[in-house]
Coordinates of C-alpha atoms and ligand atoms in Angstrom, one line a residue:
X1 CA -178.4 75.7 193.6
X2 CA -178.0 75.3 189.8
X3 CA -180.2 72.3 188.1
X4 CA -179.0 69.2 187.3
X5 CA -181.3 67.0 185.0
X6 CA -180.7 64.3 183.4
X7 CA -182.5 61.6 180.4
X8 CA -182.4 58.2 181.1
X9 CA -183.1 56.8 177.9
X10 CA -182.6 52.7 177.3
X11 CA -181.0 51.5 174.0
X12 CA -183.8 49.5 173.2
X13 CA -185.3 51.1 170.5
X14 CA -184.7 54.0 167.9
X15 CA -184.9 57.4 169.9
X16 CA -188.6 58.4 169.8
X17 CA -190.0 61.4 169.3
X18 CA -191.6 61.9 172.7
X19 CA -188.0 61.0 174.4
X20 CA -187.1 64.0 172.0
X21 CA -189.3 66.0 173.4
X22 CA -188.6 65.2 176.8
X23 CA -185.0 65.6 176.1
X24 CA -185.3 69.0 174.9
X25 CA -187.3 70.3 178.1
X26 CA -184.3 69.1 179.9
X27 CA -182.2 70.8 178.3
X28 CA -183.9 74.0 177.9
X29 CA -184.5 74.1 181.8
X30 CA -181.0 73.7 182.2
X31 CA -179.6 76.0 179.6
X32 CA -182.5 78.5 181.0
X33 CA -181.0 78.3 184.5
X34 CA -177.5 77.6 183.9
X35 CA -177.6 73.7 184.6
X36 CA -176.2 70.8 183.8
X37 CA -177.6 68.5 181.5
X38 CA -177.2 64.6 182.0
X39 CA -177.4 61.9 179.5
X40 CA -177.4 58.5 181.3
X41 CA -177.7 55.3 179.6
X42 CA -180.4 52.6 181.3
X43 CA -178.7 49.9 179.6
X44 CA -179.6 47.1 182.5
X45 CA -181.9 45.5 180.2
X46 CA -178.9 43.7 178.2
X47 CA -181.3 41.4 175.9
X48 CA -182.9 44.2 174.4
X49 CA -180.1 46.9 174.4
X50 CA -177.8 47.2 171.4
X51 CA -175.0 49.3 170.4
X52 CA -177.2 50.5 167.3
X53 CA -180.1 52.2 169.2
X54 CA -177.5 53.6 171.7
X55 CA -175.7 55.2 168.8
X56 CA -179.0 56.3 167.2
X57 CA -180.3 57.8 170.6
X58 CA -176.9 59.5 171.2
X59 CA -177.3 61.0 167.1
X60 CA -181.0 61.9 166.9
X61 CA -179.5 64.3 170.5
X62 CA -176.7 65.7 168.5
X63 CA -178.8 66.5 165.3
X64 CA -180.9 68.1 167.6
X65 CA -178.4 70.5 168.9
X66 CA -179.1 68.9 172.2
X67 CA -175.6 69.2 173.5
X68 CA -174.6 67.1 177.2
X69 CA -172.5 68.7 179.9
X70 CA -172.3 65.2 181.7
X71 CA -172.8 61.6 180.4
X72 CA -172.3 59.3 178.1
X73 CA -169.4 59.9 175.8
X74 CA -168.3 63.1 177.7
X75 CA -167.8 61.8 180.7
X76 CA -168.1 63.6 183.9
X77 CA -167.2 63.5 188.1
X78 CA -169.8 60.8 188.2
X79 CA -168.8 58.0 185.7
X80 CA -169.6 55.6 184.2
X81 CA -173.3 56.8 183.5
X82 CA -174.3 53.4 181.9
X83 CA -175.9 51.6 184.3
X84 CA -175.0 48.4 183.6
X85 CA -171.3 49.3 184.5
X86 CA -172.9 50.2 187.9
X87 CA -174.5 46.9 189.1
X88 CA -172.0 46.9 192.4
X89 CA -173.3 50.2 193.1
X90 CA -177.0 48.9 193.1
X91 CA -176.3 45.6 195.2
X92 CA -174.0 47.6 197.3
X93 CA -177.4 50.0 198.4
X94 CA -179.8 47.2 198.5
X95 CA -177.1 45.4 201.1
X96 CA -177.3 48.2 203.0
X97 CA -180.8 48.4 202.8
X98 CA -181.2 44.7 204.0
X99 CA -179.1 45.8 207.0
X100 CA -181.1 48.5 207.9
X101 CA -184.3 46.6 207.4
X102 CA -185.4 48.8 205.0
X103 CA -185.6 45.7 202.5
X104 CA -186.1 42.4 202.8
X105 CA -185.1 38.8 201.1
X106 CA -188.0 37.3 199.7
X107 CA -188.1 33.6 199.4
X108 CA -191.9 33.3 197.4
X109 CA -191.4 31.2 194.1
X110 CA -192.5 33.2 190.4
X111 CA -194.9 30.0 190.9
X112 CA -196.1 30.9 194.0
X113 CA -196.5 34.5 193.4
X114 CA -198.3 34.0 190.5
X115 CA -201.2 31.0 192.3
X116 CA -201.1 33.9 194.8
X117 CA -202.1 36.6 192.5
X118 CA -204.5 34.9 190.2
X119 CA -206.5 34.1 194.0
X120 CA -206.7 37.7 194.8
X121 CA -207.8 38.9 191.8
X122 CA -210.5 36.2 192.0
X123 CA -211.6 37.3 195.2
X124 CA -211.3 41.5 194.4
X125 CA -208.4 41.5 196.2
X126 CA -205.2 43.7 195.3
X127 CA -203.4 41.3 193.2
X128 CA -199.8 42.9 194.5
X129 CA -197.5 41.6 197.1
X130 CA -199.0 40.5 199.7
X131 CA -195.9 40.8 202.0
X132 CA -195.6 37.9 203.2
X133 CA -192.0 37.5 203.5
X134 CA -191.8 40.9 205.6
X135 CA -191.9 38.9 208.8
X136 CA -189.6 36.4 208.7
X137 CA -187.2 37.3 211.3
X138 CA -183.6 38.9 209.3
X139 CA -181.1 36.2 210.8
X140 CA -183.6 33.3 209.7
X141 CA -183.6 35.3 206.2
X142 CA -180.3 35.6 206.4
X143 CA -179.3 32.1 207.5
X144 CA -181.3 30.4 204.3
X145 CA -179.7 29.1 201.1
X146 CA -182.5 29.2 198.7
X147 CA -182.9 32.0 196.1
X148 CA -184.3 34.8 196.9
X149 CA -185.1 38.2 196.0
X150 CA -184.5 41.9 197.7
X151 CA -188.2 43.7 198.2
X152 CA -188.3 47.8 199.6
X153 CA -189.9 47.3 202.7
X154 CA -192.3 50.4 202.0
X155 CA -193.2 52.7 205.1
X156 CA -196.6 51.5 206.7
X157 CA -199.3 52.6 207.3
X158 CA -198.0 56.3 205.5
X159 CA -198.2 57.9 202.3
X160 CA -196.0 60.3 200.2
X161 CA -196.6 63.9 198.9
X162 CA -194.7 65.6 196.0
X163 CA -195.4 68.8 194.2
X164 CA -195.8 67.8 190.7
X165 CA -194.1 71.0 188.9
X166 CA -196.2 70.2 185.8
X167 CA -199.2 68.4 187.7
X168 CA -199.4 69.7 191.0
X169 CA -200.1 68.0 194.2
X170 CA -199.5 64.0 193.9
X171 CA -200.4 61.7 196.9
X172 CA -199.9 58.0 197.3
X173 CA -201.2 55.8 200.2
X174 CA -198.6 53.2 200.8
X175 CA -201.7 50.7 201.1
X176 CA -201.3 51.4 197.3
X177 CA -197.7 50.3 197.0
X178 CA -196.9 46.6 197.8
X179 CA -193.3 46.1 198.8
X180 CA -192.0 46.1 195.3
X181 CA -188.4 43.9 194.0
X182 CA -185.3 46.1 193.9
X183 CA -182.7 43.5 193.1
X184 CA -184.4 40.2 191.2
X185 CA -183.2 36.3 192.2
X186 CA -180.2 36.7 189.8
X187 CA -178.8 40.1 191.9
X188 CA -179.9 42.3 188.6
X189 CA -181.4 45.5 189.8
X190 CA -185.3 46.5 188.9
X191 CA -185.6 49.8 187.0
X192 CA -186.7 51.0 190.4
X193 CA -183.0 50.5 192.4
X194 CA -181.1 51.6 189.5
X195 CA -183.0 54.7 188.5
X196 CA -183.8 56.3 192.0
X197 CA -179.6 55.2 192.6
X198 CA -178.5 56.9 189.8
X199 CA -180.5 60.2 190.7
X200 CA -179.0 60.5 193.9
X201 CA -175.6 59.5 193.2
X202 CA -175.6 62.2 190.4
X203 CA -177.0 64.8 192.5
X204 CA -180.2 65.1 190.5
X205 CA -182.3 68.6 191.1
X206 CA -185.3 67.6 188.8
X207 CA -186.4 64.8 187.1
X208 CA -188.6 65.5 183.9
X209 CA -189.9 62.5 181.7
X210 CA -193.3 60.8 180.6
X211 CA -196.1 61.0 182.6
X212 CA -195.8 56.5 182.1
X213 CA -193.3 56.7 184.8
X214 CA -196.0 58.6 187.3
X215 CA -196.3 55.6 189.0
X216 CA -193.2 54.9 190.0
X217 CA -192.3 58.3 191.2
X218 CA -193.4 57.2 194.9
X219 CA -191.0 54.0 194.9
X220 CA -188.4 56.0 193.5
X221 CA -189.0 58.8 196.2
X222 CA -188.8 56.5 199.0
X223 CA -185.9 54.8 197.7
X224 CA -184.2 58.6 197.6
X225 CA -185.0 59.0 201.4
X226 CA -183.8 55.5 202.3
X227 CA -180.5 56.6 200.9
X228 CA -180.3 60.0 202.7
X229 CA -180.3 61.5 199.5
X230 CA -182.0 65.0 199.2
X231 CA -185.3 65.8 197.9
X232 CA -185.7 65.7 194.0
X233 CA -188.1 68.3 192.3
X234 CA -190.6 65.9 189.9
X235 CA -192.4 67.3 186.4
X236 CA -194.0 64.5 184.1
X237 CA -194.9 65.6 180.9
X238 CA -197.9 64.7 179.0
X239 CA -197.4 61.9 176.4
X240 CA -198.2 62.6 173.1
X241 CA -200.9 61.5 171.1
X242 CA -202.2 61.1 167.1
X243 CA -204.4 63.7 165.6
X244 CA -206.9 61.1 166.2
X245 CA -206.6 61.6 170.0
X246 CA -205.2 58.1 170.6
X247 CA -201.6 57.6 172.1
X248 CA -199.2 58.3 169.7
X249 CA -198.0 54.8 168.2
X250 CA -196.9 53.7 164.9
X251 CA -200.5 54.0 163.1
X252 CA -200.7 57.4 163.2
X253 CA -196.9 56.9 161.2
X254 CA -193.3 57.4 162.3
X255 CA -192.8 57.7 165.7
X256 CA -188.8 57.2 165.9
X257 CA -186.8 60.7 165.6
X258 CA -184.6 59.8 162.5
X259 CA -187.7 59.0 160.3
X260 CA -187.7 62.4 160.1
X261 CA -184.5 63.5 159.9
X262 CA -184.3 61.1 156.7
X263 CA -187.8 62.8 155.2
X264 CA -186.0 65.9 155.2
X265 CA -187.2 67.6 158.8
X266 CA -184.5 70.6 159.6
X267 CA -183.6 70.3 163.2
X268 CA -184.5 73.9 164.2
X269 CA -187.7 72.9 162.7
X270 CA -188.3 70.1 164.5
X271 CA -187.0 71.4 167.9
X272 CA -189.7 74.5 167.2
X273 CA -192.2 71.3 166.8
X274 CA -191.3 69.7 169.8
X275 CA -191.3 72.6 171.8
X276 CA -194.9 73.2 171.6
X277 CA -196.0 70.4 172.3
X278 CA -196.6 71.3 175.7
X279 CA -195.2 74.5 176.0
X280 CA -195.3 78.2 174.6
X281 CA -193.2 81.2 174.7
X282 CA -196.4 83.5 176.3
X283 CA -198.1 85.2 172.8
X284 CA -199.6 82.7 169.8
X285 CA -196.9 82.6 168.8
X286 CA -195.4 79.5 166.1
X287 CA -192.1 80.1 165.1
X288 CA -190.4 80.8 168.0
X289 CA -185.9 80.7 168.1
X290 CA -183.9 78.7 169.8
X291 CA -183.0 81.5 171.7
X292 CA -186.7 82.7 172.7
X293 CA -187.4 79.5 173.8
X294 CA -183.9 79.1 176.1
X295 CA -185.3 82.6 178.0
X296 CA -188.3 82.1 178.4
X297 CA -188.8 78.3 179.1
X298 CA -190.7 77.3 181.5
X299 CA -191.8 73.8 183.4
X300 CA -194.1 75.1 185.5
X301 CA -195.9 76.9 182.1
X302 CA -196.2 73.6 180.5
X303 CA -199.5 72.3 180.4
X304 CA -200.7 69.0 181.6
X305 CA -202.8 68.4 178.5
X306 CA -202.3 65.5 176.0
X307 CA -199.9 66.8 173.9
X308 CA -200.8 66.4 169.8
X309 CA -197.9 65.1 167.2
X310 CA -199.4 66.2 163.9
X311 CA -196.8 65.1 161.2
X312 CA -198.8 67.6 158.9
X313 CA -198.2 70.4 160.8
X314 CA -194.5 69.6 161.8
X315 CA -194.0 69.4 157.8
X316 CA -196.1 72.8 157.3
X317 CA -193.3 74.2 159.5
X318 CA -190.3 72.8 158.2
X319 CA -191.7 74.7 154.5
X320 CA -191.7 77.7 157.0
X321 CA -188.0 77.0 157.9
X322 CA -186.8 76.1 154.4
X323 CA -187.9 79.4 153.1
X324 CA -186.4 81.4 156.0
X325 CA -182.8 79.8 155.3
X326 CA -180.0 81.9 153.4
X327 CA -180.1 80.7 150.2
X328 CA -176.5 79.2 150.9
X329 CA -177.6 77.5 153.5
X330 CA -180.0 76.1 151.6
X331 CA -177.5 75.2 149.1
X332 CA -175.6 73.8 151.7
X333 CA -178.1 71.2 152.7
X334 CA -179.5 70.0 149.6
X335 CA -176.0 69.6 147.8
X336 CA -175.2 66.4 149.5
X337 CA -178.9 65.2 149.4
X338 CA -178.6 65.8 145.4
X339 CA -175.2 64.4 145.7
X340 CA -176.1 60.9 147.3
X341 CA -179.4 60.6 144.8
X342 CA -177.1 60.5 141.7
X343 CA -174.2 58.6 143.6
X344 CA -171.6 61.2 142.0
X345 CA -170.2 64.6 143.5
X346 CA -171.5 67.9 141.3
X347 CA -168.6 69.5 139.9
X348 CA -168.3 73.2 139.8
X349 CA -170.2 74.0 137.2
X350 CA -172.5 71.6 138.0
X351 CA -173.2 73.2 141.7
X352 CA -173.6 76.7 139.5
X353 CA -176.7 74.9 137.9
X354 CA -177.8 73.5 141.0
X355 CA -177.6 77.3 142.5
X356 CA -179.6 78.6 139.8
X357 CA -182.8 76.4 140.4
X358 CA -182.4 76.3 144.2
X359 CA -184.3 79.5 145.7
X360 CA -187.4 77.8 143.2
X361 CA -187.6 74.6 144.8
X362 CA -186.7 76.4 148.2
X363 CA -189.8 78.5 148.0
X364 CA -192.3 75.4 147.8
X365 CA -190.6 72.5 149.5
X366 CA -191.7 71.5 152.9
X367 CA -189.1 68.2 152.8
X368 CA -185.3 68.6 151.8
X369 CA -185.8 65.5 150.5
X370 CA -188.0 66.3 147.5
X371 CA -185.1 68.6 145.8
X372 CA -183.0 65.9 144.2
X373 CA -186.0 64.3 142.6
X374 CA -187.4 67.8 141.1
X375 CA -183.4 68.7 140.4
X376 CA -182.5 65.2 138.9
X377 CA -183.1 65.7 135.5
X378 CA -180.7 68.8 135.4
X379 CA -177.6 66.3 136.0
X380 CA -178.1 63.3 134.2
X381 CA -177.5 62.3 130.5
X382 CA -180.5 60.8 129.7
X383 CA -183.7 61.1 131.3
X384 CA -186.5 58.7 132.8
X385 CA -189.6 59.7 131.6
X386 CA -192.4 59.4 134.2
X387 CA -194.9 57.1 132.3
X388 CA -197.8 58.9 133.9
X389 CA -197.2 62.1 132.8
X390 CA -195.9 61.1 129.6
X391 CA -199.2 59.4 129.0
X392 CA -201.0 62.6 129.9
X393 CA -199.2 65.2 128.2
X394 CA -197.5 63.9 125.0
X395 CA -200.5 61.9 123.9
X396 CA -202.7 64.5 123.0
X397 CA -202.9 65.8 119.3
X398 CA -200.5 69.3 118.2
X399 CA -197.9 68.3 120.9
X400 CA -195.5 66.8 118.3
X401 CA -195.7 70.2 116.7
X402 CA -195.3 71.9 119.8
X403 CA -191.8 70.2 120.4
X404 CA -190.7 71.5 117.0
X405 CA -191.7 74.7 117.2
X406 CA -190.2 75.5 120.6
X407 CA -186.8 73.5 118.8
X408 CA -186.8 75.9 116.4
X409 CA -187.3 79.0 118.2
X410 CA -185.0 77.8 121.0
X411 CA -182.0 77.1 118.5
X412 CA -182.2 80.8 117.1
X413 CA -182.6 82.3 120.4
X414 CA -179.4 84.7 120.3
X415 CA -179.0 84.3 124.5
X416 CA -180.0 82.3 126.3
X417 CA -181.2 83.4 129.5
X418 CA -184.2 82.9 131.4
X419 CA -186.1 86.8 130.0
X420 CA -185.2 84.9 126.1
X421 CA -186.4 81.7 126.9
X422 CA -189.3 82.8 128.0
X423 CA -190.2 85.6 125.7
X424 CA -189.7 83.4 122.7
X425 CA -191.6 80.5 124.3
X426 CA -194.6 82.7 124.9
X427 CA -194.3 84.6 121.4
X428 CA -195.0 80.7 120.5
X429 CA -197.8 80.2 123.1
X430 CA -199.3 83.5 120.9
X431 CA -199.1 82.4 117.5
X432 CA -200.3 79.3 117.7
X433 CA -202.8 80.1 120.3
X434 CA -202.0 77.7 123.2
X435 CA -203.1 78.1 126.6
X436 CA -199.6 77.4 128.9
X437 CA -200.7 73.9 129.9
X438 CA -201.5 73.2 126.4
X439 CA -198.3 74.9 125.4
X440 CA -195.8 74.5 127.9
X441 CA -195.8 71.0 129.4
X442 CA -195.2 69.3 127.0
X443 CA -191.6 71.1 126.6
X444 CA -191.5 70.5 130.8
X445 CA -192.4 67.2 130.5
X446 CA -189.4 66.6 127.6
X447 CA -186.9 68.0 129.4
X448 CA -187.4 66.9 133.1
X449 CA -189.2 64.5 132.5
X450 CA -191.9 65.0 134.6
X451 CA -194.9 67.3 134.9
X452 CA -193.1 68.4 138.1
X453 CA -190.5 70.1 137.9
X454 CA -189.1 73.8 138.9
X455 CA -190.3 76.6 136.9
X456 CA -189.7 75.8 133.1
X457 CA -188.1 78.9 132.0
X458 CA -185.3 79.1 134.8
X459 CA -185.1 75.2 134.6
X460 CA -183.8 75.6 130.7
X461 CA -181.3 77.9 131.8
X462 CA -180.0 75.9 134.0
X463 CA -180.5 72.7 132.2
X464 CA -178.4 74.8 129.1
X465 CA -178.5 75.4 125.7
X466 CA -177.2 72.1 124.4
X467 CA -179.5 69.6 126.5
X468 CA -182.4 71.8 126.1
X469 CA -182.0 71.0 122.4
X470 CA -180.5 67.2 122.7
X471 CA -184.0 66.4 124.8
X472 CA -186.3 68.6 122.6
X473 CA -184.6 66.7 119.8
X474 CA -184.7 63.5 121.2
X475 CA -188.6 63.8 122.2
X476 CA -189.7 64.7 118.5
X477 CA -187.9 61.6 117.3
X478 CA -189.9 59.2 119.8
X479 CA -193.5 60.7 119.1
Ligands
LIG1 N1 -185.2 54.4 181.1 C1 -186.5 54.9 181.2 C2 -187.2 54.9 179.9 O1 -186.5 54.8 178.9 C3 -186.6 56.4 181.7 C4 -186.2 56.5 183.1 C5 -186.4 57.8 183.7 O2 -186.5 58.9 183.0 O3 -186.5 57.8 184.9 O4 -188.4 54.8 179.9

């Protein structure tokens, strides 16, 4: 039987990283075993869903490459796949449920429950339901009027097994479950009903999330048998943590998905991220394809360890990534970056000079995002000058002359091409005995500037003749 997995994600939040993770495992079991891949939305939790999360959930997937066979937005023989389009479907099972006695209405009060609890934890008993309600006859349950709520009536005395594909061997007592709520006072189902529902009714294979939902695996289980449904394979991943060892959360930094999209992340890079945490192809090996990673993956290779998020090292291999790209590509990705920085579109020319400085920034960045800064100065009329390394580099003694010289020389320079510029430049260096620093950033610093920038001599070519001059020009006038 081919897989079929699925990711439950709720819209109540901006798609996390470890939900991208989890995502991605899915899919690569699937596309390893020619599967289908499910997004569902858990959307039952209607005061903290909105249309924006869903949205950003169903992008930071798409960036990804994470493409859905069956779901949300593409549909499928099981829709809707949004929970809260499905509430019938839930009541409808819990009826059932009641009328098999496999659930029961409970008539305790929240207050009741609660006077309840605080007594057993006093006296170091389990604080859960006590089960109280279990033996009220049905037709007396039946026959009352006041609210109540629909408990699982779990199996007893007994316990369930599952083979862990990631974990191994689980076992639950049922003397650890108590008879947990599957549809609340209101008729709104738990997370319990409406996830265990969903797996059956869409002919789940596998489930494979966050080890947080380890717990509920058993309820979910026996909800599955009380439906008839077949058995479902389990794997729970590892959650991630800091570099720090401590759960990931927003101290260690960004912990939502298009954080780093926005910084600048290429997607291949950060699905090559992702997928090690957890999980290798076999050898040491760190950049591993998309395509490596779809034949060889594995769930039952993926290891049960606390998984690391290190920001540094996702952004050490995104610089890995940038440099591997065809410089088009490369092109290609920056150009609307550049483009949205100076809120104008490059014109042809323009994109020439762009092209010319690219492959220099492409073989140091680790972020896109820090070309349009180090390229800004090649498209604007007049510009900024960074106060701190103005006050650095143009306040020593000689640099005045250094701007004049380098005017001079530059004006005469019969071609201008990169070899000219900087021939000429370091004939100057020569003469007047400058070291480069000494020499040279001042000229970077009046033309970009900055003190970072691309390398000067390419930068001057693309920058051109006529602002070269215009900035040089400008610079001896201010000193
Ligand atoms: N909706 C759940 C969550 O976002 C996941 C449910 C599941 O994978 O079973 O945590």
């Amino acid at each position: 039987m081919k897989p079929r997995v699925r990711i439950a994600p709720s819209p109540t939040g901006f798609l996390h990283v470890g939900v991208g993770r989890t995502a991605l495992y899915n899919w690569l079991f699937a596309r390893r075993h020619g599967g289908t891949f499910i997004v569902r939305s858990d959307d039952t939790d209607l005061e903290r869903s909105s249309d924006e999360y869903a949205e950003d959930i169903l992008e930071g997937l798409r960036w990804l490459g994470l493409d859905w066979d069956e779901g949300v937005e593409v549909g499928g023989p099981h829709e809707p796949y949004r929970q809260s389009l499905r509430l019938d479907r839930y009541r409808e099972v819990a009826e059932g449920f009641l009328g098999e006695g496999k659930a029961y209405r409970c008539f305790c009060t929240p207050a009741e429950l609660e006077k309840r609890r605080e007594a057993a934890m006093a006296e170091g008993r389990p604080p859960g339901y006590d089960g109280r309600c279990r033996a009220i006859p049905a037709e007396e349950a039946a026959a009352r009027t006041d609210p109540f709520s629909t408990r699982f009536a779990v199996p007893r005395p007994g316990e369930t097994v599952f083979a862990d594909l990631v974990r191994g061997e689980v076992r639950i007592d049922h003397g650890n479950i108590d008879d947990f709520v599957i549809l609340r006072s209101d008729g709104s189902p738990t997370y319990q009903l409406a996830s265990s529902v969903d797996d059956v009714d869409f002919e789940i294979t596998h489930v494979v999330r966050g080890e947080d939902l380890l717990s509920s695996t058993p309820k979910h289980i026996l909800i599955g048998e009380a439906m008839g449904g077949p058995p479902i394979a389990y794997a729970h991943l590892s959650l991630l943590f800091g570099p720090d060892g401590k759960k990931l959360s927003k101290r260690h930094g960004d912990t939502a998905l298009r954080a780093y999209r926005e910084r600048g992340i290429l997607p291949e890079a950060m699905v090559n991220y992702l997928a090690l945490l957890g999980w290798s192809p076999g050898e040491d090996e760190t950049i591993v394809p998309r395509q490596v990673m779809q034949d060889r993956f594995d769930l039952g290779a993926v290891s049960r360890n606390p998984a690391i998020f290190d920001a540094a090292k996702l952004e050490w291999m995104n610089g890995v990534y940038i440099r591997n790209l065809e410089a088009a590509d490369f092109l290609e990705r920056t150009l609307p970056l550049v483009e949205e920085d100076l809120g104008r579109e490059l014109d042809g020319a323009e994109v020439a000079r762009l092209a010319g400085v690219a492959p220099l920034i492409q073989e140091r960045a680790r972020l896109l995002t820090e070309v349009p800064e180090q390229v800004r100065f090649l498209f604007v009329d007049e510009v900024p000058y960074d106060e701190a390394s103005w006050n650095k580099v143009m306040k020593t003694e000689g640099v005045g002359e250094v701007i004049a010289s380098a005017l001079d020389r530059l004006t005469v320079l019969p071609e201008w091409t990169t070899a000219a510029i900087e021939e000429t430049l370091r004939a100057m260096l020569e003469e007047k005995e400058l070291s480069a620093r000494k020499g040279l950033q001042p000229i970077r610093v009046a033309v970009s500037g900055s003190s970072v920038s691309p390398p000067l001599f390419e930068s001057l070519e693309s920058l051109g003749r006529t602002r070269t001059l215009a900035r040089l020009a400008g610079v001896a006038a201010r000193l």
